[in-house]
CSV table of C-alpha atoms and ligand atoms in Angstrom, one decimal:
chain,number,residue,atom,x,y,z
A,1,MET,CA,103.2,91.5,133.2
A,2,ASP,CA,106.7,90.1,132.3
A,3,TYR,CA,106.0,89.6,128.6
A,4,GLN,CA,109.6,88.9,127.9
A,5,GLY,CA,109.9,86.1,130.5
A,6,LEU,CA,106.6,84.7,129.4
A,7,LEU,CA,107.8,84.4,125.8
A,8,HIS,CA,111.0,82.6,126.7
A,9,GLU,CA,109.0,80.2,128.9
A,10,VAL,CA,106.5,79.5,126.1
A,11,MET,CA,109.2,79.1,123.5
A,12,ALA,CA,111.1,76.6,125.6
A,13,GLU,CA,107.9,74.6,126.1
A,14,ALA,CA,107.0,74.7,122.3
A,15,LEU,CA,110.6,73.7,121.2
A,16,ARG,CA,110.2,70.4,123.1
A,17,GLY,CA,108.1,69.3,120.0
A,18,HIS,CA,110.9,70.0,117.5
A,19,GLY,CA,111.2,67.5,114.7
A,20,ARG,CA,107.5,67.1,114.0
A,21,GLY,CA,105.8,68.4,110.8
A,22,ARG,CA,107.0,69.1,107.3
A,23,VAL,CA,108.0,72.4,105.6
A,24,ALA,CA,105.6,73.3,102.7
A,25,ASP,CA,107.2,72.1,99.5
A,26,TYR,CA,104.5,72.8,96.8
A,27,ILE,CA,106.7,75.6,95.5
A,28,PRO,CA,110.6,75.7,95.6
A,29,ALA,CA,110.6,79.2,97.2
A,30,LEU,CA,108.9,77.8,100.3
A,31,ALA,CA,110.7,74.5,100.4
A,32,VAL,CA,114.0,76.2,101.3
A,33,ALA,CA,112.7,77.6,104.6
A,34,ASP,CA,114.8,76.6,107.6
A,35,PRO,CA,112.8,74.0,109.6
A,36,THR,CA,114.6,75.0,112.8
A,37,ALA,CA,113.7,78.7,112.7
A,38,PHE,CA,111.3,79.8,115.5
A,39,GLY,CA,110.1,83.3,116.4
A,40,MET,CA,107.4,84.7,118.5
A,41,ALA,CA,106.3,88.3,119.3
A,42,ILE,CA,103.6,89.9,121.4
A,43,ALA,CA,102.3,93.4,120.7
A,44,THR,CA,100.2,95.1,123.3
A,45,VAL,CA,97.2,97.4,122.7
A,46,ASP,CA,99.4,100.4,123.7
A,47,GLY,CA,101.9,99.5,120.9
A,48,GLU,CA,104.7,97.9,122.9
A,49,VAL,CA,106.3,94.8,121.3
A,50,TYR,CA,108.2,91.9,122.8
A,51,GLY,CA,109.9,89.1,121.0
A,52,ALA,CA,111.9,85.9,121.3
A,53,GLY,CA,113.9,83.7,118.9
A,54,ASP,CA,113.9,84.7,115.2
A,55,TRP,CA,111.1,87.3,115.8
A,56,GLU,CA,112.6,89.9,113.6
A,57,GLN,CA,113.3,87.7,110.6
A,58,PRO,CA,110.9,88.1,107.7
A,59,PHE,CA,109.1,85.0,106.5
A,60,SER,CA,106.4,84.3,103.8
A,61,ILE,CA,103.1,85.2,105.4
A,62,GLN,CA,101.0,83.3,102.9
A,63,SER,CA,97.4,82.9,104.1
A,64,VAL,CA,97.9,85.1,107.1
A,65,SER,CA,97.5,87.9,104.5
A,66,LYS,CA,93.9,86.8,104.0
A,67,LEU,CA,92.9,88.4,107.3
A,68,PHE,CA,94.1,91.7,106.1
A,69,SER,CA,92.6,91.5,102.6
A,70,LEU,CA,89.3,90.6,104.3
A,71,ALA,CA,89.5,93.6,106.8
A,72,LEU,CA,90.4,96.0,104.0
A,73,ALA,CA,87.7,94.8,101.6
A,74,LEU,CA,85.1,95.2,104.5
A,75,ALA,CA,86.5,98.7,105.3
A,76,GLU,CA,86.4,99.8,101.7
A,77,GLY,CA,83.2,98.1,100.5
A,78,GLY,CA,81.2,97.2,103.5
A,79,GLU,CA,78.7,94.4,104.2
A,80,GLN,CA,77.9,93.6,100.5
A,81,LEU,CA,81.1,91.5,100.5
A,82,TRP,CA,79.1,88.8,102.2
A,83,GLN,CA,76.9,88.3,99.1
A,84,GLY,CA,79.8,86.7,97.4
A,85,VAL,CA,81.4,84.7,100.2
A,86,GLY,CA,80.0,82.8,103.3
A,87,ARG,CA,81.2,82.5,106.8
A,88,GLU,CA,80.8,78.9,107.7
A,89,PRO,CA,83.7,76.5,108.4
A,90,SER,CA,84.3,74.3,105.4
A,91,GLY,CA,85.5,71.2,107.1
A,92,ASN,CA,87.7,70.7,104.1
A,93,PRO,CA,91.3,71.4,103.2
A,94,TYR,CA,92.2,75.1,102.4
A,95,ASN,CA,92.6,74.4,98.7
A,96,SER,CA,89.6,72.1,98.2
A,97,LEU,CA,87.3,72.5,95.2
A,98,VAL,CA,84.6,70.1,96.2
A,99,GLN,CA,82.0,72.5,97.8
A,100,LEU,CA,82.1,75.1,95.0
A,101,GLU,CA,79.9,73.3,92.6
A,102,SER,CA,77.1,72.3,95.0
A,103,GLU,CA,77.2,75.8,96.5
A,104,SER,CA,77.1,77.6,93.1
A,105,GLY,CA,80.4,79.3,93.2
A,106,ILE,CA,79.9,81.0,96.6
A,107,PRO,CA,82.9,79.9,98.7
A,108,ARG,CA,82.2,78.8,102.3
A,109,ASN,CA,84.3,81.5,104.0
A,110,PRO,CA,86.9,84.2,103.2
A,111,PHE,CA,89.9,82.1,104.5
A,112,ILE,CA,89.8,79.0,102.3
A,113,ASN,CA,91.6,79.8,99.0
A,114,ALA,CA,88.3,80.0,97.1
A,115,GLY,CA,86.9,82.6,99.5
A,116,ALA,CA,90.2,84.5,99.6
A,117,ILE,CA,90.2,84.7,95.8
A,118,VAL,CA,86.7,86.3,95.9
A,119,VAL,CA,87.9,88.8,98.6
A,120,THR,CA,91.0,89.7,96.6
A,121,ASP,CA,88.7,90.3,93.5
A,122,ARG,CA,86.6,92.7,95.5
A,123,LEU,CA,89.6,94.5,97.1
A,124,LEU,CA,91.1,94.8,93.6
A,125,GLU,CA,87.9,96.4,92.4
A,126,LEU,CA,87.8,98.8,95.4
A,127,THR,CA,91.4,99.8,95.5
A,128,GLY,CA,92.9,99.1,92.0
A,129,ASN,CA,95.7,97.0,93.6
A,130,ALA,CA,95.0,94.4,96.2
A,131,GLY,CA,98.6,93.4,96.7
A,132,THR,CA,99.9,96.8,97.5
A,133,ALA,CA,96.8,97.7,99.5
A,134,VAL,CA,97.7,94.8,101.9
A,135,ARG,CA,101.4,95.7,101.8
A,136,ASP,CA,100.8,99.4,102.6
A,137,PHE,CA,98.5,98.5,105.5
A,138,LEU,CA,101.1,96.2,107.0
A,139,ARG,CA,103.8,98.8,106.5
A,140,ALA,CA,101.8,101.5,108.2
A,141,GLU,CA,100.7,99.3,111.2
A,142,SER,CA,104.2,97.9,111.7
A,143,ARG,CA,106.0,101.1,111.0
A,144,ASN,CA,108.3,99.1,108.7
A,145,GLU,CA,108.7,100.7,105.3
A,146,THR,CA,111.0,97.9,104.1
A,147,LEU,CA,108.2,95.3,104.3
A,148,ASP,CA,107.5,94.1,100.8
A,149,ILE,CA,106.2,91.4,98.4
A,150,ASP,CA,108.8,88.7,97.6
A,151,GLU,CA,108.4,88.7,93.9
A,152,SER,CA,110.2,85.3,93.5
A,153,VAL,CA,107.6,83.7,95.8
A,154,ALA,CA,104.8,85.3,93.9
A,155,ALA,CA,106.2,84.2,90.5
A,156,SER,CA,106.7,80.7,91.9
A,157,GLU,CA,103.0,80.6,93.1
A,158,ALA,CA,101.8,81.7,89.7
A,159,LEU,CA,103.9,79.0,88.0
A,160,HIS,CA,102.6,76.2,90.2
A,161,GLY,CA,99.1,77.6,90.9
A,162,HIS,CA,97.0,75.1,88.9
A,163,ARG,CA,94.6,74.5,91.7
A,164,ASN,CA,94.1,78.2,92.5
A,165,ALA,CA,93.6,78.9,88.8
A,166,ALA,CA,91.0,76.1,88.7
A,167,LEU,CA,89.2,77.6,91.7
A,168,ALA,CA,89.2,81.1,90.2
A,169,HIS,CA,87.9,79.9,86.8
A,170,PHE,CA,85.2,77.9,88.5
A,171,ILE,CA,84.1,80.8,90.6
A,172,ALA,CA,84.2,83.0,87.5
A,173,SER,CA,82.0,80.5,85.7
A,174,TYR,CA,79.3,81.3,88.3
A,175,GLY,CA,79.7,85.1,87.7
A,176,ASN,CA,81.3,85.6,91.2
A,177,LEU,CA,84.4,87.5,90.0
A,178,ARG,CA,84.4,91.0,88.7
A,179,ASN,CA,87.9,91.2,87.3
A,180,PRO,CA,89.7,88.9,84.9
A,181,VAL,CA,90.8,85.7,86.5
A,182,ASP,CA,94.5,86.2,85.6
A,183,SER,CA,94.5,89.6,87.3
A,184,VAL,CA,92.8,88.4,90.4
A,185,LEU,CA,95.3,85.5,90.8
A,186,LEU,CA,98.3,87.8,90.4
A,187,HIS,CA,97.0,90.0,93.2
A,188,TYR,CA,96.1,87.0,95.4
A,189,TYR,CA,99.7,85.6,94.9
A,190,ALA,CA,101.1,89.1,95.6
A,191,HIS,CA,99.5,89.5,99.0
A,192,CYS,CA,100.3,85.9,99.9
A,193,ALA,CA,104.0,86.5,99.0
A,194,LEU,CA,104.4,89.3,101.4
A,195,ALA,CA,107.5,88.8,103.6
A,196,ALA,CA,107.1,90.1,107.2
A,197,SER,CA,108.5,89.2,110.7
A,198,CYS,CA,106.7,88.2,113.8
A,199,ARG,CA,107.2,91.7,115.1
A,200,ASP,CA,105.6,93.3,112.0
A,201,MET,CA,102.7,90.9,112.1
A,202,ALA,CA,101.9,91.2,115.8
A,203,LEU,CA,101.8,95.0,115.4
A,204,ALA,CA,99.7,94.7,112.2
A,205,GLY,CA,97.2,92.5,114.0
A,206,LEU,CA,96.6,95.0,116.8
A,207,PHE,CA,93.7,96.7,115.1
A,208,LEU,CA,91.6,93.6,115.9
A,209,ALA,CA,92.6,93.7,119.5
A,210,ARG,CA,91.7,97.4,119.5
A,211,HIS,CA,88.2,96.5,118.1
A,212,GLY,CA,88.9,98.1,114.7
A,213,ILE,CA,91.2,101.0,115.6
A,214,ARG,CA,94.5,101.4,113.7
A,215,ALA,CA,97.9,102.4,115.0
A,216,ASP,CA,97.4,106.0,114.1
A,217,GLY,CA,94.1,106.1,116.1
A,218,SER,CA,91.8,106.1,113.0
A,219,ARG,CA,89.1,103.6,112.7
A,220,LEU,CA,89.4,100.8,110.0
A,221,LEU,CA,86.4,98.7,111.1
A,222,THR,CA,83.4,99.4,113.2
A,223,ARG,CA,83.4,97.5,116.5
A,224,SER,CA,80.8,95.2,115.1
A,225,GLU,CA,82.8,94.5,111.9
A,226,ALA,CA,86.0,93.8,114.1
A,227,LYS,CA,83.9,91.3,116.2
A,228,ARG,CA,82.8,89.6,113.0
A,229,VAL,CA,86.3,89.3,111.6
A,230,ASN,CA,87.5,87.8,114.9
A,231,ALA,CA,84.5,85.4,114.9
A,232,VAL,CA,85.4,84.2,111.3
A,233,LEU,CA,89.0,83.9,112.4
A,234,LEU,CA,88.1,81.7,115.3
A,235,THR,CA,85.8,79.4,113.2
A,236,CYS,CA,87.6,79.3,109.9
A,237,GLY,CA,91.1,80.8,110.3
A,238,THR,CA,92.9,77.4,110.7
A,239,TYR,CA,90.6,75.6,108.1
A,240,ASP,CA,89.5,72.1,109.0
A,241,ALA,CA,91.6,72.3,112.2
A,242,ALA,CA,89.7,75.3,113.5
A,243,GLY,CA,87.9,73.2,116.1
A,244,GLN,CA,91.1,71.8,117.4
A,245,PHE,CA,92.7,75.3,117.4
A,246,ALA,CA,89.8,76.7,119.4
A,247,PHE,CA,90.0,73.8,121.8
A,248,ARG,CA,93.8,74.1,122.4
A,249,VAL,CA,94.3,77.9,122.0
A,250,GLY,CA,90.9,79.5,122.5
A,251,LEU,CA,91.8,82.6,120.4
A,252,PRO,CA,90.9,83.9,116.9
A,253,GLY,CA,93.9,83.1,114.7
A,254,LYS,CA,95.0,82.9,111.1
A,255,SER,CA,97.7,80.5,109.8
A,256,GLY,CA,99.7,80.4,106.6
A,257,VAL,CA,101.8,77.7,104.9
A,258,GLY,CA,104.9,79.7,105.5
A,259,GLY,CA,104.6,78.6,109.1
A,260,GLY,CA,103.2,81.8,110.6
A,261,ILE,CA,100.2,82.1,112.9
A,262,LEU,CA,98.7,85.4,114.0
A,263,ALA,CA,96.3,85.3,117.0
A,264,VAL,CA,94.3,88.1,118.6
A,265,LEU,CA,94.0,88.7,122.3
A,266,PRO,CA,90.9,91.0,122.3
A,267,GLY,CA,91.5,94.1,124.4
A,268,ARG,CA,95.0,93.0,125.2
A,269,GLY,CA,97.2,92.5,122.1
A,270,ALA,CA,98.2,90.3,119.2
A,271,VAL,CA,100.7,87.5,119.0
A,272,CYS,CA,102.5,86.1,116.0
A,273,VAL,CA,104.5,82.9,116.0
A,274,TRP,CA,106.6,81.4,113.2
A,275,SER,CA,107.9,77.9,112.7
A,276,PRO,CA,107.9,76.4,109.2
A,277,PRO,CA,107.1,72.7,109.7
A,278,LEU,CA,103.4,72.1,109.2
A,279,ASP,CA,100.9,69.5,110.2
A,280,ALA,CA,98.6,67.7,107.7
A,281,THR,CA,96.1,70.6,107.8
A,282,GLY,CA,98.7,73.2,106.8
A,283,ASN,CA,99.2,74.8,110.3
A,284,SER,CA,102.5,75.3,112.0
A,285,VAL,CA,103.1,72.4,114.5
A,286,LEU,CA,105.2,74.4,116.9
A,287,GLY,CA,103.2,77.6,116.3
A,288,VAL,CA,100.0,75.9,117.6
A,289,ALA,CA,102.0,74.3,120.4
A,290,ALA,CA,103.4,77.8,121.4
A,291,LEU,CA,100.0,79.4,121.4
A,292,ASP,CA,98.6,76.5,123.4
A,293,ALA,CA,101.4,77.0,126.0
A,294,LEU,CA,100.8,80.7,126.0
A,295,THR,CA,97.1,80.6,126.7
A,296,THR,CA,97.5,77.7,129.1
A,297,ALA,CA,100.1,79.7,131.1
A,298,THR,CA,98.1,83.0,131.1
A,299,GLY,CA,94.4,82.0,130.8
A,300,TRP,CA,94.2,84.5,127.9
A,301,SER,CA,91.2,83.3,125.8
A,302,VAL,CA,87.9,84.6,124.5
A,303,PHE,CA,86.2,81.9,126.6
B,401,DON,O1,97.1,79.6,97.7
B,401,DON,C1,98.1,79.1,98.2
B,401,DON,O2,98.3,77.9,98.0
B,401,DON,C2,99.1,79.9,99.1
B,401,DON,N1,99.5,81.1,98.4
B,401,DON,C3,98.5,80.2,100.4
B,401,DON,C4,98.0,79.0,101.1
B,401,DON,C5,98.1,79.0,102.6
B,401,DON,O3,98.9,79.7,103.2
B,401,DON,C6,97.2,78.1,103.3
B,401,DON,N2,97.4,78.2,104.7
B,401,DON,N3,97.7,77.4,105.5
C-alpha cells in the first residue's frame, strides 16, 4: 500500500473545501489557530507512520483526549465506570446541560463534556493525576517525550469555563463526583490542553487498532473493552453529528474543537487529521472531508 501517495491524494481532495467552517473562539488561546493549517498522518499496526501537510505540528487536542481518559479509566478501574456514565448518543451539543437533570446526574456518554468530567473524576481517583496520566500515555505511545500540556490553554479554559463548572457542580449535586469539583475541572482542562501532532496522535490511537495492545506489546484493554471503546467512539465520538460521521466515514472517531480528529482502522491502523475550522457541531470541516475521501478511496470501514 502506497500510504504516502494516498495521503497526498486525500489531502488534495479535502483542501478543495477550504474556506468553510469557523475556528473555535470560545477561548483566546484557540482563536489564534491558523485556519489554513492542515495535517494528516496514518500509523499502521506495525508502528510505521506516514504524514502529509502540517502533520508534525502540535495542536490543541481538546476533546480527542477524552478517548484516552476513557481507556485509562477502564484499564485502571474496570467496568464499574459504567455505573456513573452511560453509552448512548445524546443527540445534543457536546456542552449541553439539558439531559442531566432528567437523567439524575448520570451523563449520557463519556464523550460529551458532562461524561468526560465524570471519567476524569474516576481517573483522578485511580491515578492521583488525570492530566499527567493521559500525557504520559501519549508520550509513551508516540515515543515523544516533549509532548506536554499547554498551560496557557488550560488556564484560559479555567477562566472561561462557566459551562463546564455548571456541569460539574450539577453532577456533584447528584453525588456522581468523588473529588472536589475544582480539582476535577483542573484535571479535565489539563488533558484537553495537551498539545500533540497528527503523528503523535495517530501513533497513540494504535492501541485501539491493535484491539487493546500498547506500543510496547503490553495489554491496556481486553479485546472486549477495546471493542466497546470503539463502539462508543462510533456512536458518540462526534456528538450529535455521529450519525453523519458514520455515514460519511464509517470508522470509530473522536473530534476536538482544536480541529483534530482521530479515527481507528481496526486491525490496520489509526489516522489523525487536523484542520482548525469547525462546523456547527464542533467537528473539523476538512477533517471529516479528508476521512470521507480516505475511506471512499480505500473502502476501509468497519462496515
Ligand atoms: O470542554 C471544553 O469546552 C473543551 N475543553 C473541549 C471541548 C471539545 O473539544 C469538544 N469537541 N468537539
